């Protein structure tokens, strides 16, 4: 939805679910659709390519979309729809309009830094104030682990694939 709001090509689709039952229904439908098997299938997600666009079914369950988006790391990610309404974080629209990268909930310093780099390539920048917020949230967090965004597995820094 962020890409649509910004008038950019869609990079990917992420689907979140209230529970394993609805996840399993979509997973089974995709698995039986004749598409290739998922290119990622682990304890956190299953992902398929549809053309050049990845579609990710996420196994982090929330009973409602508001709860779901409030777990996201940066405010520009706090956007979602239930098919009827669009839900935004408090500063999501302002941050998207201003291309400001503001932290919401940061748990893994190395992952957060890599995502800051990624969003910078999309034109989003930290301001002095938001850079301080990032620092405050990351102080005291372990820096010897990395959360792999593709698998959601935490690995030791220096371990394979980190």
PDB file of C-alpha atoms in Angstrom:
ATOM      1  CA  UNK A   1       0.000   0.000   0.000  1.00  0.00           C
ATOM      2  CA  UNK A   2       2.931   2.338   0.653  1.00  0.00           C
ATOM      3  CA  UNK A   3       3.937   2.023  -3.007  1.00  0.00           C
ATOM      4  CA  UNK A   4       0.386   2.705  -4.179  1.00  0.00           C
ATOM      5  CA  UNK A   5       0.119   5.772  -1.916  1.00  0.00           C
ATOM      6  CA  UNK A   6       3.427   7.086  -3.292  1.00  0.00           C
ATOM      7  CA  UNK A   7       2.469   6.342  -6.912  1.00  0.00           C
ATOM      8  CA  UNK A   8       5.321   3.841  -7.288  1.00  0.00           C
ATOM      9  CA  UNK A   9       5.407   0.326  -8.717  1.00  0.00           C
ATOM     10  CA  UNK A  10       4.355  -2.326  -6.203  1.00  0.00           C
ATOM     11  CA  UNK A  11       7.435  -4.046  -4.745  1.00  0.00           C
ATOM     12  CA  UNK A  12       5.624  -6.832  -2.885  1.00  0.00           C
ATOM     13  CA  UNK A  13       2.420  -7.810  -1.080  1.00  0.00           C
ATOM     14  CA  UNK A  14       2.393  -8.855   2.581  1.00  0.00           C
ATOM     15  CA  UNK A  15      -0.668 -10.630   3.976  1.00  0.00           C
ATOM     16  CA  UNK A  16      -1.246 -10.834   7.737  1.00  0.00           C
ATOM     17  CA  UNK A  17      -3.798 -13.074   9.419  1.00  0.00           C
ATOM     18  CA  UNK A  18      -5.838 -13.281  12.636  1.00  0.00           C
ATOM     19  CA  UNK A  19      -4.859 -16.925  13.136  1.00  0.00           C
ATOM     20  CA  UNK A  20      -3.386 -20.085  11.676  1.00  0.00           C
ATOM     21  CA  UNK A  21      -6.729 -21.214  10.206  1.00  0.00           C
ATOM     22  CA  UNK A  22      -7.067 -18.319   7.756  1.00  0.00           C
ATOM     23  CA  UNK A  23      -3.344 -18.502   6.962  1.00  0.00           C
ATOM     24  CA  UNK A  24      -3.678 -22.231   6.199  1.00  0.00           C
ATOM     25  CA  UNK A  25      -6.661 -21.621   3.906  1.00  0.00           C
ATOM     26  CA  UNK A  26      -4.701 -19.166   1.741  1.00  0.00           C
ATOM     27  CA  UNK A  27      -1.550 -21.317   1.876  1.00  0.00           C
ATOM     28  CA  UNK A  28      -3.492 -24.365   0.684  1.00  0.00           C
ATOM     29  CA  UNK A  29      -5.215 -22.372  -2.069  1.00  0.00           C
ATOM     30  CA  UNK A  30      -1.860 -21.090  -3.357  1.00  0.00           C
ATOM     31  CA  UNK A  31      -0.251 -24.496  -3.033  1.00  0.00           C
ATOM     32  CA  UNK A  32      -3.086 -26.066  -5.064  1.00  0.00           C
ATOM     33  CA  UNK A  33      -3.152 -23.271  -7.662  1.00  0.00           C
ATOM     34  CA  UNK A  34      -0.507 -24.890  -9.833  1.00  0.00           C
ATOM     35  CA  UNK A  35       1.974 -22.082  -9.114  1.00  0.00           C
ATOM     36  CA  UNK A  36       5.537 -22.982  -8.295  1.00  0.00           C
ATOM     37  CA  UNK A  37       6.129 -24.039  -4.695  1.00  0.00           C
ATOM     38  CA  UNK A  38       6.874 -21.173  -2.294  1.00  0.00           C
ATOM     39  CA  UNK A  39      10.415 -19.821  -2.576  1.00  0.00           C
ATOM     40  CA  UNK A  40      10.381 -19.289   1.205  1.00  0.00           C
ATOM     41  CA  UNK A  41       8.448 -21.490   3.606  1.00  0.00           C
ATOM     42  CA  UNK A  42       9.451 -21.398   7.248  1.00  0.00           C
ATOM     43  CA  UNK A  43       8.029 -20.888  10.716  1.00  0.00           C
ATOM     44  CA  UNK A  44       7.397 -17.190  10.006  1.00  0.00           C
ATOM     45  CA  UNK A  45       6.210 -16.900   6.415  1.00  0.00           C
ATOM     46  CA  UNK A  46       5.518 -18.495   3.056  1.00  0.00           C
ATOM     47  CA  UNK A  47       6.302 -16.510  -0.102  1.00  0.00           C
ATOM     48  CA  UNK A  48       5.555 -16.992  -3.778  1.00  0.00           C
ATOM     49  CA  UNK A  49       6.476 -14.992  -6.861  1.00  0.00           C
ATOM     50  CA  UNK A  50       3.633 -13.792  -9.058  1.00  0.00           C
ATOM     51  CA  UNK A  51       5.492 -12.516 -12.070  1.00  0.00           C
ATOM     52  CA  UNK A  52       8.171 -10.285 -10.592  1.00  0.00           C
ATOM     53  CA  UNK A  53       6.138  -9.484  -7.465  1.00  0.00           C
ATOM     54  CA  UNK A  54       6.698 -11.456  -4.254  1.00  0.00           C
ATOM     55  CA  UNK A  55       3.601 -12.286  -2.229  1.00  0.00           C
ATOM     56  CA  UNK A  56       4.319 -13.035   1.415  1.00  0.00           C
ATOM     57  CA  UNK A  57       1.885 -14.793   3.773  1.00  0.00           C
ATOM     58  CA  UNK A  58       3.042 -13.812   7.263  1.00  0.00           C
ATOM     59  CA  UNK A  59       2.527 -16.036  10.307  1.00  0.00           C
ATOM     60  CA  UNK A  60       2.569 -13.233  12.898  1.00  0.00           C
ATOM     61  CA  UNK A  61      -1.057 -13.266  13.906  1.00  0.00           C
ATOM     62  CA  UNK A  62      -3.110 -10.315  15.164  1.00  0.00           C
ATOM     63  CA  UNK A  63      -6.789 -10.189  15.961  1.00  0.00           C
ATOM     64  CA  UNK A  64      -7.100  -6.825  14.199  1.00  0.00           C
ATOM     65  CA  UNK A  65      -5.174  -4.713  11.729  1.00  0.00           C
ATOM     66  CA  UNK A  66      -4.557  -1.853  14.177  1.00  0.00           C
ATOM     67  CA  UNK A  67      -2.678  -4.206  16.521  1.00  0.00           C
ATOM     68  CA  UNK A  68      -0.819  -5.668  13.565  1.00  0.00           C
ATOM     69  CA  UNK A  69       0.519  -2.395  12.129  1.00  0.00           C
ATOM     70  CA  UNK A  70       1.573  -1.117  15.557  1.00  0.00           C
ATOM     71  CA  UNK A  71       4.198  -3.907  15.707  1.00  0.00           C
ATOM     72  CA  UNK A  72       5.974  -2.642  12.580  1.00  0.00           C
ATOM     73  CA  UNK A  73       9.453  -1.174  12.927  1.00  0.00           C
ATOM     74  CA  UNK A  74       9.086   2.123  11.050  1.00  0.00           C
ATOM     75  CA  UNK A  75       6.050   4.393  10.756  1.00  0.00           C
ATOM     76  CA  UNK A  76       6.147   4.313   6.937  1.00  0.00           C
ATOM     77  CA  UNK A  77       5.383   0.578   7.205  1.00  0.00           C
ATOM     78  CA  UNK A  78       2.309   1.163   9.379  1.00  0.00           C
ATOM     79  CA  UNK A  79      -0.264   0.983   6.595  1.00  0.00           C
ATOM     80  CA  UNK A  80      -2.704  -1.792   5.813  1.00  0.00           C
ATOM     81  CA  UNK A  81      -6.190  -2.592   4.603  1.00  0.00           C
ATOM     82  CA  UNK A  82      -8.840  -5.115   5.530  1.00  0.00           C
ATOM     83  CA  UNK A  83     -10.384  -4.728   2.080  1.00  0.00           C
ATOM     84  CA  UNK A  84     -12.805  -2.052   3.286  1.00  0.00           C
ATOM     85  CA  UNK A  85     -10.762   0.458   5.282  1.00  0.00           C
ATOM     86  CA  UNK A  86      -7.159   1.669   5.147  1.00  0.00           C
ATOM     87  CA  UNK A  87      -5.392   1.812   8.516  1.00  0.00           C
ATOM     88  CA  UNK A  88      -2.448   4.120   9.197  1.00  0.00           C
ATOM     89  CA  UNK A  89      -0.160   4.821  12.113  1.00  0.00           C
ATOM     90  CA  UNK A  90      -0.466   8.242  13.732  1.00  0.00           C
ATOM     91  CA  UNK A  91       2.365   9.804  11.677  1.00  0.00           C
ATOM     92  CA  UNK A  92       2.435   7.434   8.673  1.00  0.00           C
ATOM     93  CA  UNK A  93       0.850   9.833   6.157  1.00  0.00           C
ATOM     94  CA  UNK A  94       3.044  12.761   7.272  1.00  0.00           C
ATOM     95  CA  UNK A  95       6.196  10.619   7.173  1.00  0.00           C
ATOM     96  CA  UNK A  96       5.322   9.231   3.726  1.00  0.00           C
ATOM     97  CA  UNK A  97       4.604  12.730   2.390  1.00  0.00           C
ATOM     98  CA  UNK A  98       7.860  14.120   3.839  1.00  0.00           C
ATOM     99  CA  UNK A  99       9.951  11.009   3.078  1.00  0.00           C
ATOM    100  CA  UNK A 100      10.890  10.889   6.768  1.00  0.00           C
ATOM    101  CA  UNK A 101      11.997   7.619   8.318  1.00  0.00           C
ATOM    102  CA  UNK A 102      10.697   7.533  11.906  1.00  0.00           C
ATOM    103  CA  UNK A 103      11.049   4.546  14.234  1.00  0.00           C
ATOM    104  CA  UNK A 104       8.049   2.813  15.718  1.00  0.00           C
ATOM    105  CA  UNK A 105       9.350  -0.329  17.466  1.00  0.00           C
ATOM    106  CA  UNK A 106      12.966  -1.337  16.864  1.00  0.00           C
ATOM    107  CA  UNK A 107      14.134  -4.612  18.395  1.00  0.00           C
ATOM    108  CA  UNK A 108      17.167  -5.769  16.391  1.00  0.00           C
ATOM    109  CA  UNK A 109      19.878  -3.121  15.819  1.00  0.00           C
ATOM    110  CA  UNK A 110      21.595  -4.749  12.843  1.00  0.00           C
ATOM    111  CA  UNK A 111      18.284  -5.452  11.108  1.00  0.00           C
ATOM    112  CA  UNK A 112      17.121  -1.897  11.821  1.00  0.00           C
ATOM    113  CA  UNK A 113      20.311  -0.431  10.357  1.00  0.00           C
ATOM    114  CA  UNK A 114      19.978  -2.554   7.241  1.00  0.00           C
ATOM    115  CA  UNK A 115      16.352  -1.458   6.832  1.00  0.00           C
ATOM    116  CA  UNK A 116      17.400   2.192   7.260  1.00  0.00           C
ATOM    117  CA  UNK A 117      19.817   1.648   4.375  1.00  0.00           C
ATOM    118  CA  UNK A 118      17.072   0.004   2.292  1.00  0.00           C
ATOM    119  CA  UNK A 119      14.599   2.813   2.904  1.00  0.00           C
ATOM    120  CA  UNK A 120      17.279   5.416   2.108  1.00  0.00           C
ATOM    121  CA  UNK A 121      17.494   3.895  -1.386  1.00  0.00           C
ATOM    122  CA  UNK A 122      13.732   4.555  -1.653  1.00  0.00           C
ATOM    123  CA  UNK A 123      14.292   8.218  -0.742  1.00  0.00           C
ATOM    124  CA  UNK A 124      13.418   8.088   2.989  1.00  0.00           C
ATOM    125  CA  UNK A 125      15.814   9.835   5.357  1.00  0.00           C
ATOM    126  CA  UNK A 126      16.320  10.135   9.073  1.00  0.00           C
ATOM    127  CA  UNK A 127      16.079  13.663  10.451  1.00  0.00           C
ATOM    128  CA  UNK A 128      18.235  14.632  13.442  1.00  0.00           C
ATOM    129  CA  UNK A 129      15.218  14.047  15.685  1.00  0.00           C
ATOM    130  CA  UNK A 130      14.359  10.642  14.208  1.00  0.00           C
ATOM    131  CA  UNK A 131      18.029   9.574  14.263  1.00  0.00           C
ATOM    132  CA  UNK A 132      18.039  10.304  18.008  1.00  0.00           C
ATOM    133  CA  UNK A 133      14.854   8.252  18.400  1.00  0.00           C
ATOM    134  CA  UNK A 134      16.523   5.330  16.619  1.00  0.00           C
ATOM    135  CA  UNK A 135      19.530   5.619  18.928  1.00  0.00           C
ATOM    136  CA  UNK A 136      17.369   5.716  22.051  1.00  0.00           C
ATOM    137  CA  UNK A 137      15.416   2.631  20.974  1.00  0.00           C
ATOM    138  CA  UNK A 138      18.528   0.647  20.084  1.00  0.00           C
ATOM    139  CA  UNK A 139      20.632   1.449  23.170  1.00  0.00           C
ATOM    140  CA  UNK A 140      21.045  -1.656  25.275  1.00  0.00           C
ATOM    141  CA  UNK A 141      19.727  -4.063  22.627  1.00  0.00           C
ATOM    142  CA  UNK A 142      22.014  -6.987  21.749  1.00  0.00           C
ATOM    143  CA  UNK A 143      24.245  -6.189  18.786  1.00  0.00           C
ATOM    144  CA  UNK A 144      25.521  -9.705  18.259  1.00  0.00           C
ATOM    145  CA  UNK A 145      22.319 -10.940  16.611  1.00  0.00           C
ATOM    146  CA  UNK A 146      20.646 -10.309  13.293  1.00  0.00           C
ATOM    147  CA  UNK A 147      16.992 -10.860  12.440  1.00  0.00           C
ATOM    148  CA  UNK A 148      16.853 -12.257   8.919  1.00  0.00           C
ATOM    149  CA  UNK A 149      13.952 -10.453   7.186  1.00  0.00           C
ATOM    150  CA  UNK A 150      13.401 -13.374   4.800  1.00  0.00           C
ATOM    151  CA  UNK A 151      13.152 -16.085   7.469  1.00  0.00           C
ATOM    152  CA  UNK A 152      12.530 -14.121  10.686  1.00  0.00           C
ATOM    153  CA  UNK A 153      15.219 -16.259  12.297  1.00  0.00           C
ATOM    154  CA  UNK A 154      17.690 -14.662  14.686  1.00  0.00           C
ATOM    155  CA  UNK A 155      21.290 -15.616  13.967  1.00  0.00           C
ATOM    156  CA  UNK A 156      24.606 -14.711  15.552  1.00  0.00           C
ATOM    157  CA  UNK A 157      26.553 -12.012  13.724  1.00  0.00           C
ATOM    158  CA  UNK A 158      29.278 -13.661  11.722  1.00  0.00           C
ATOM    159  CA  UNK A 159      27.269 -16.874  11.365  1.00  0.00           C
ATOM    160  CA  UNK A 160      26.373 -18.143   7.910  1.00  0.00           C
ATOM    161  CA  UNK A 161      24.005 -15.904   5.926  1.00  0.00           C
ATOM    162  CA  UNK A 162      24.176 -12.979   8.380  1.00  0.00           C
TER     163      UNK A 162
END
